mmCIF file of C-alpha atoms (C1' of nucleotides) in Angstrom:
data_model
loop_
_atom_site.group_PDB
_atom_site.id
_atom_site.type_symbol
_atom_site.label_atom_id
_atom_site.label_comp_id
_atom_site.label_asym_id
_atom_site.label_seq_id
_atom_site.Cartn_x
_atom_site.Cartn_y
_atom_site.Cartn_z
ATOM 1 C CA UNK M 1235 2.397 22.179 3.299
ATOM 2 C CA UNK M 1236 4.168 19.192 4.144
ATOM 3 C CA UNK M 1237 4.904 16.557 0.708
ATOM 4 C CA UNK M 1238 2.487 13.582 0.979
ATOM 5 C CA UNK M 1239 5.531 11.413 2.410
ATOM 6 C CA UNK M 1240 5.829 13.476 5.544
ATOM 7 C CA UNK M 1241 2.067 13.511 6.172
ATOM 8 C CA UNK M 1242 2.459 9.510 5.217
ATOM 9 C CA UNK M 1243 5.236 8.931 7.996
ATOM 10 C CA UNK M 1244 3.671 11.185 10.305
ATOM 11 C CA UNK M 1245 0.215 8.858 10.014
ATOM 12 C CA UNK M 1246 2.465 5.833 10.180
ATOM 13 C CA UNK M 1247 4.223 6.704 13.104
ATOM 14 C CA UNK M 1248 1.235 7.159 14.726
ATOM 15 C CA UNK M 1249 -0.110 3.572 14.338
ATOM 16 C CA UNK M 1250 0.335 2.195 18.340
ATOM 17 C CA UNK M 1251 2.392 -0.732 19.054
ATOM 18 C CA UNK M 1252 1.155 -4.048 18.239
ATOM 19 C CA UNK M 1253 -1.302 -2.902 16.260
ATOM 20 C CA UNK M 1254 -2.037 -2.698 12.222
ATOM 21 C CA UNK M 1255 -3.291 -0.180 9.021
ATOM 22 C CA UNK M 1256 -4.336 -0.186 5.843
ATOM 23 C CA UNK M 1257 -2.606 2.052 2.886
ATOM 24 C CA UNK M 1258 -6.671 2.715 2.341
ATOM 25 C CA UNK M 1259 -6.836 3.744 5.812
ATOM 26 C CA UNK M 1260 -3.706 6.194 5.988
ATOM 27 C CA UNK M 1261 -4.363 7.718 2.698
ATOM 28 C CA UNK M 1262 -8.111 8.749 4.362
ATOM 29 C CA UNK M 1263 -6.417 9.873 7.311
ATOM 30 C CA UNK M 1264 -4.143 12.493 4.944
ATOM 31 C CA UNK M 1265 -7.399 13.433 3.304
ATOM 32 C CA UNK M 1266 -7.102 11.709 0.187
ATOM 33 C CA UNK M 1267 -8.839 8.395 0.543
ATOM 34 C CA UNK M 1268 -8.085 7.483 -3.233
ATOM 35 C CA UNK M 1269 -4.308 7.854 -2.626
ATOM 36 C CA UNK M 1270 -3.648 4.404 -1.212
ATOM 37 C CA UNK M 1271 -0.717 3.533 -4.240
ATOM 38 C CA UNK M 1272 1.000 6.833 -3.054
ATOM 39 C CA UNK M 1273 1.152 5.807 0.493
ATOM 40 C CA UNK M 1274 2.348 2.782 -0.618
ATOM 41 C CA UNK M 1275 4.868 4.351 -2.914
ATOM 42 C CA UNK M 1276 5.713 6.752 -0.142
ATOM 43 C CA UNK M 1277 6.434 3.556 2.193
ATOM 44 C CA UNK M 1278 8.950 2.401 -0.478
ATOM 45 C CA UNK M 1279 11.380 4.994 -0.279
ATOM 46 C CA UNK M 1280 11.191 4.437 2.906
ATOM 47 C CA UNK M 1281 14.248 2.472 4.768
ATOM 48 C CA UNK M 1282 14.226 -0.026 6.901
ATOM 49 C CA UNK M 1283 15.974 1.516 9.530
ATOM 50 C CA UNK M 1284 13.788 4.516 9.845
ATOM 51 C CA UNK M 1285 11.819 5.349 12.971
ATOM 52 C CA UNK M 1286 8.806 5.201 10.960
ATOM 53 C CA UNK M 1287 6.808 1.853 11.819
ATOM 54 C CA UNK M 1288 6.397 0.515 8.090
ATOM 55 C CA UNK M 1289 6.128 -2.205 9.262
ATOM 56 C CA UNK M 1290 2.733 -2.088 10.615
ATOM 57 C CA UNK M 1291 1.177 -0.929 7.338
ATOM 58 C CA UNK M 1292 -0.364 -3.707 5.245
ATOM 59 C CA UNK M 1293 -3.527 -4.107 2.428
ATOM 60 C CA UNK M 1294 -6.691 -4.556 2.780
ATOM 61 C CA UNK M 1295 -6.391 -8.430 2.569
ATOM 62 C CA UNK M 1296 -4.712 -8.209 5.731
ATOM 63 C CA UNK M 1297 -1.189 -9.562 4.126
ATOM 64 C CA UNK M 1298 1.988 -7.996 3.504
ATOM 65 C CA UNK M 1299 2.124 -6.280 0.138
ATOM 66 C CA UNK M 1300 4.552 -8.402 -2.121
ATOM 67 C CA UNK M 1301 6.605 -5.792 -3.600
ATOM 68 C CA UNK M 1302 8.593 -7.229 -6.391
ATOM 69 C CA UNK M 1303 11.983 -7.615 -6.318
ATOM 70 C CA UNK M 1304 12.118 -8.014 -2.139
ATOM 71 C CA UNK M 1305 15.638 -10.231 -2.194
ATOM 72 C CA UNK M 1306 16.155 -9.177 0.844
ATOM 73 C CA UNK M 1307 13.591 -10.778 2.750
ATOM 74 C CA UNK M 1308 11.915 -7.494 3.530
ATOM 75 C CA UNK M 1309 8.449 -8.434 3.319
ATOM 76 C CA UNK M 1310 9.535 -11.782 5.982
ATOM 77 C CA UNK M 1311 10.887 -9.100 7.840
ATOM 78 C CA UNK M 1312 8.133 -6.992 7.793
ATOM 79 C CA UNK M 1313 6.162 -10.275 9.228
ATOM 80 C CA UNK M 1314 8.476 -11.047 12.457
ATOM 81 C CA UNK M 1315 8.447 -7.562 13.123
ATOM 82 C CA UNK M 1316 4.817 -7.870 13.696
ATOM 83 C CA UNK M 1317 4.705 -10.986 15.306
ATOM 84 C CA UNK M 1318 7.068 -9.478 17.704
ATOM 85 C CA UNK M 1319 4.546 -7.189 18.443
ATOM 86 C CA UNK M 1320 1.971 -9.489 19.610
ATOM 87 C CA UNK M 1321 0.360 -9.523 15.849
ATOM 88 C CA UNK M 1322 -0.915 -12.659 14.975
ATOM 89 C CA UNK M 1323 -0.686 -14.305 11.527
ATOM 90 C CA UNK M 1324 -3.163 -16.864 10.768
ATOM 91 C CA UNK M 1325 -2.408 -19.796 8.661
ATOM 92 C CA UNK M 1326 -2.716 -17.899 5.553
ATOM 93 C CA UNK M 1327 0.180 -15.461 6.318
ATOM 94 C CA UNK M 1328 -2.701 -12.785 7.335
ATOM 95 C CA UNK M 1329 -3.859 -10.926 10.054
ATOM 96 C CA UNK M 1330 -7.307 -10.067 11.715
ATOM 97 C CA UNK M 1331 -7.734 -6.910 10.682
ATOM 98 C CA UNK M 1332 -10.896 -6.913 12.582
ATOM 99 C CA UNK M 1333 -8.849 -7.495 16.486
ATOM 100 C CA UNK M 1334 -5.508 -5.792 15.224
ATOM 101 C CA UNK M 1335 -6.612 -3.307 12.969
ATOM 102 C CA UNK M 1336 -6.206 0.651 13.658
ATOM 103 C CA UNK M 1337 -9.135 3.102 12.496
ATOM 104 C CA UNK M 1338 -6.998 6.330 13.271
ATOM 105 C CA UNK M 1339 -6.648 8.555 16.249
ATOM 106 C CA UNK M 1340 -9.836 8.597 16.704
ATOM 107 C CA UNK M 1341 -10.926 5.357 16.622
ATOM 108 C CA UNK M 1342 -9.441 4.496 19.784
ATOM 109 C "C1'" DG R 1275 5.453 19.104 -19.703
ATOM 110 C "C1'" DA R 1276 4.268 14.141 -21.028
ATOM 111 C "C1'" DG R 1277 4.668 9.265 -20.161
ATOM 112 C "C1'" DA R 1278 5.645 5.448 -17.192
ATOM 113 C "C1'" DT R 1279 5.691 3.267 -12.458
ATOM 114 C "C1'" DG R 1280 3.981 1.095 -8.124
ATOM 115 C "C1'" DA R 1281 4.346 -1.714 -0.698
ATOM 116 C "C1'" DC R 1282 -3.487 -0.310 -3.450
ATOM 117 C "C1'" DG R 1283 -8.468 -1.197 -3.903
ATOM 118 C "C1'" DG R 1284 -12.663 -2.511 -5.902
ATOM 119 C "C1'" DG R 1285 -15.127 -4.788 -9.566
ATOM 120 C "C1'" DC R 1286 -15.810 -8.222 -13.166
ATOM 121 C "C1'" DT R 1287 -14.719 -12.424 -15.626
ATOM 122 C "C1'" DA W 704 -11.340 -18.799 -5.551
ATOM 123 C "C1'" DA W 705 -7.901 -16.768 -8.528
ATOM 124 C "C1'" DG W 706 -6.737 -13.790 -12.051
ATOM 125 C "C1'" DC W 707 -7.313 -9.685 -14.914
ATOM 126 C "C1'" DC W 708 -8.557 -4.865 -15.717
ATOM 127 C "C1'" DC W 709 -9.589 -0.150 -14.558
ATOM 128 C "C1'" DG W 710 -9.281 3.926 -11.779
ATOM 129 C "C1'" DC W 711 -6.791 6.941 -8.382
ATOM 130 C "C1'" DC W 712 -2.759 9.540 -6.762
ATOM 131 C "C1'" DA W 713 2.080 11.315 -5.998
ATOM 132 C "C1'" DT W 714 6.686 10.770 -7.679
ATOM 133 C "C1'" DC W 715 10.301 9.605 -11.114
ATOM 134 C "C1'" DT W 716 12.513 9.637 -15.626
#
DNA sequence: GAGATGACGGGCT
DNA sequence: AAGCCCGCCATCT
């Protein structure tokens, strides 16, 4: 068995362009719908130059998680990243989970 | 092996 | 609406 970060990144990477996902929603998708603060600690460790799409992982509010400490700029990062995507932020720095939103593989 | 941590989520105050 | 607390899980110290 793969750790929970591989199955994490493997989700992630998974997420199509231009498109968003919950922590909620990958941590279902390994099986372990409770597990949403592992994803997210999974995410962490994860850098920014990875091929993984972090990027496109947010919570449930629809914002981009404000992990403490992010000096540099990572989570405004995170946000251009998206809008360079075609994701749309509304004017309270979040996004329609309901038009951008990814349910998994097989929610196509 | 035990205790603390954190990019979450849901519920209650 | 915003803030606080509790529960869950994998990893770190």
């Amino acid at each position: 068995m793969a750790s929970f970060y591989e199955r994490v990144y493997a989700i992630t990477r998974q997420i199509p362009r231009g498109q968003v996902t919950t922590y909620g929603t990958i941590a279902a998708l390994c099986g372990q719908p409770l597990a949403s603060r592992a994803v997210g600690y999974a995410l962490r460790a994860l850098p920014p130059t990875s091929d993984v799409p972090w990027q496109r992982v947010i919570n449930k509010q629809g914002k981009v998680s404000p992990r403490g400490g992010h000096e540099r700029g990572e989570a405004a990062l995170q946000r251009v990243l998206l809008e360079r995507e075609g994701v749309v932020f509304d004017a309270d720095d979040r996004v329609d989970l309901g038009r951008f939103g990814w349910e998994g593989p097989a929610g196509s």
